[in-house]
Coordinates of C-alpha atoms and ligand atoms in Angstrom, one line a residue:
X1 CA -12.6 -2.3 -13.1
X2 CA -13.3 1.2 -12.0
X3 CA -15.8 2.7 -14.5
X4 CA -13.8 5.8 -15.2
X5 CA -10.6 3.8 -15.9
X6 CA -9.9 1.5 -18.8
X7 CA -7.7 -1.6 -18.6
X8 CA -5.2 0.2 -20.8
X9 CA -4.9 3.0 -18.1
X10 CA -3.9 0.3 -15.6
X11 CA -1.4 -1.3 -18.0
X12 CA 0.1 2.1 -18.8
X13 CA 0.5 2.9 -15.1
X14 CA 2.1 -0.5 -14.4
X15 CA 4.7 0.2 -17.2
X16 CA 5.3 3.7 -15.9
X17 CA 6.0 2.5 -12.4
X18 CA 8.3 -0.2 -13.7
X19 CA 10.3 2.4 -15.7
X20 CA 10.5 4.8 -12.6
X21 CA 11.6 1.9 -10.4
X22 CA 14.4 1.0 -12.8
X23 CA 15.7 4.6 -12.7
X24 CA 16.1 4.8 -8.9
X25 CA 18.3 3.3 -6.3
X26 CA 16.6 5.0 -3.4
X27 CA 13.7 3.1 -1.7
X28 CA 12.3 6.1 0.1
X29 CA 12.3 8.1 -3.2
X30 CA 10.5 5.2 -5.0
X31 CA 7.9 4.9 -2.2
X32 CA 7.3 8.7 -2.3
X33 CA 6.8 8.7 -6.0
X34 CA 4.4 5.7 -5.9
X35 CA 2.1 7.2 -3.2
X36 CA 1.9 10.6 -4.9
X37 CA 1.5 9.2 -8.4
X38 CA -1.2 6.6 -7.3
X39 CA -3.2 9.2 -5.4
X40 CA -3.0 11.7 -8.3
X41 CA -3.9 9.2 -11.0
X42 CA -6.5 7.0 -9.4
X43 CA -9.6 9.0 -8.4
X44 CA -10.8 6.3 -6.0
X45 CA -7.4 6.1 -4.1
X46 CA -8.0 8.7 -1.4
X47 CA -5.3 7.7 1.2
X48 CA -2.2 6.0 0.0
X49 CA 0.7 5.0 2.2
X50 CA 3.4 2.5 3.1
X51 CA 3.9 0.8 6.4
X52 CA 7.2 -1.0 7.0
X53 CA 8.0 -3.5 9.8
X54 CA 10.4 -2.0 12.3
X55 CA 13.2 -4.3 13.4
X56 CA 12.3 -5.0 17.0
X57 CA 14.7 -5.2 19.9
X58 CA 14.7 -8.4 22.0
X59 CA 11.6 -8.6 24.2
X60 CA 9.7 -6.0 22.0
X61 CA 6.9 -6.8 19.6
X62 CA 7.6 -5.9 16.0
X63 CA 5.5 -2.9 14.7
X64 CA 4.4 -1.6 11.4
X65 CA 5.6 2.0 11.2
X66 CA 4.0 4.6 8.8
X67 CA 6.4 5.6 6.0
X68 CA 5.7 7.9 3.0
X69 CA 1.9 8.6 2.6
X70 CA -0.5 11.0 1.0
X71 CA -3.9 11.8 2.4
X72 CA -5.4 12.8 5.8
X73 CA -3.3 12.4 8.8
X74 CA -3.8 9.1 10.5
X75 CA -3.7 8.4 14.3
X76 CA -2.3 4.9 13.3
X77 CA 1.4 5.7 12.9
X78 CA 2.5 2.5 14.6
X79 CA 0.5 -0.7 14.3
X80 CA 1.2 -4.0 16.1
X81 CA 1.3 -6.9 13.7
X82 CA -1.7 -8.5 15.4
X83 CA -3.9 -5.5 14.9
X84 CA -5.9 -4.0 12.0
X85 CA -6.3 -4.9 8.4
X86 CA -2.7 -3.8 8.1
X87 CA -1.5 -6.3 10.6
X88 CA -3.5 -9.1 8.9
X89 CA -1.9 -8.4 5.5
X90 CA 1.7 -8.8 6.8
X91 CA 0.9 -11.7 9.1
X92 CA -0.8 -13.8 6.4
X93 CA 1.5 -12.6 3.6
X94 CA -1.7 -12.0 1.5
X95 CA -3.3 -9.0 -0.1
X96 CA -6.4 -8.0 1.9
X97 CA -9.3 -6.3 0.2
X98 CA -12.1 -5.0 2.4
X99 CA -15.2 -3.8 0.6
X100 CA -16.9 -2.4 3.7
X101 CA -14.4 -1.4 6.4
X102 CA -17.2 -0.7 9.0
X103 CA -18.3 -4.4 8.7
X104 CA -14.8 -5.7 9.4
X105 CA -13.9 -6.1 13.1
X106 CA -10.2 -5.8 12.4
X107 CA -10.5 -2.3 10.9
X108 CA -8.6 0.5 12.6
X109 CA -10.3 3.8 11.6
X110 CA -8.1 6.4 9.9
X111 CA -10.8 8.7 8.6
X112 CA -14.6 8.6 8.9
X113 CA -14.8 9.0 5.2
X114 CA -13.1 5.7 4.5
X115 CA -15.4 3.0 3.1
X116 CA -13.1 0.4 1.6
X117 CA -9.4 -0.6 1.8
X118 CA -6.8 -2.7 0.1
X119 CA -3.4 -3.7 1.6
X120 CA -0.7 -5.5 -0.3
X121 CA 2.4 -6.9 1.4
X122 CA 5.9 -5.9 0.4
X123 CA 8.2 -9.0 0.3
X124 CA 11.9 -9.3 0.5
X125 CA 13.2 -12.8 -0.3
X126 CA 9.7 -14.2 0.4
X127 CA 9.3 -12.5 3.7
X128 CA 6.7 -9.7 4.3
X129 CA 8.6 -6.6 5.5
X130 CA 5.9 -4.0 5.0
X131 CA 2.9 -3.1 2.9
X132 CA 1.2 -0.6 0.6
X133 CA -2.1 0.5 2.1
X134 CA -4.9 2.3 0.2
X135 CA -8.2 3.7 1.5
X136 CA -11.1 4.8 -0.6
X137 CA -14.1 7.0 0.2
X138 CA -16.1 4.7 -2.2
X139 CA -17.5 1.4 -0.9
X140 CA -16.2 -1.7 -2.7
X141 CA -13.8 0.5 -4.6
X142 CA -11.1 -2.0 -5.4
X143 CA -11.2 -4.3 -8.4
X144 CA -8.9 -7.0 -9.7
X145 CA -7.1 -4.4 -11.8
X146 CA -6.5 -2.3 -8.7
X147 CA -5.2 -5.3 -6.9
X148 CA -2.7 -6.1 -9.7
X149 CA -1.6 -2.5 -9.8
X150 CA -1.1 -2.2 -6.0
X151 CA 0.7 -5.6 -5.9
X152 CA 2.9 -4.5 -8.7
X153 CA 3.9 -1.3 -6.8
X154 CA 4.5 -3.3 -3.6
X155 CA 6.7 -5.7 -5.7
X156 CA 8.8 -2.9 -7.2
X157 CA 9.6 -1.7 -3.6
X158 CA 10.4 -5.2 -2.5
X159 CA 12.7 -5.8 -5.5
X160 CA 14.5 -2.5 -4.8
X161 CA 14.9 -3.3 -1.1
X162 CA 16.4 -6.7 -2.1
X163 CA 18.8 -5.0 -4.5
X164 CA 19.9 -2.3 -2.1
X165 CA 20.0 -4.2 1.2
X166 CA 23.1 -6.0 2.4
X167 CA 22.9 -9.8 2.6
Ligands
SME1 N1 -7.2 1.0 8.4 C1 -5.9 0.4 8.7 C2 -5.1 1.4 9.6 C3 -4.3 2.3 8.8 S1 -5.2 3.7 8.2 O1 -6.2 3.2 7.3 C4 -4.2 4.7 7.4 C5 -6.1 -0.9 9.4 O2 -7.2 -1.3 9.8 O3 -5.1 -1.6 9.7

């Protein structure tokens, strides 16, 4: 747990996001609220953004495309699924936590200040369709409580996508 945050703060945020998600039918709006809220409320969340998999045309490789985000501008607006920590999270369908990004050969640098990163996939009917990516300027910034919070936010977006998409 982050030393400045209590478990109750995390539980409170989880409940807050659940209430917000229940009140919206618009996925973009929900993603925008989540990135802004997380960055404001979590002192160690310095860059917060969604990447969603773009539907590829025949013969083209699918890409992760940057969606709503808060933080420094990143050069990585489109990421092939076989690249980066971002690619690893959607390909494996697992949350990836990297304590030291500079020691991870998969890492695609967004900012020189970034020291650690967490990426949680967004699932629709069991399939990874995107992810919530968070960078921290603090090394080893992300705890189990962070992971649960980030996975909860990713799940809320997946649930709303399921509810609002056809088929
Ligand atoms: N670091 C990510 C790229 C996205 S930026 O952090 C915003 C990666 O290695 O996939």
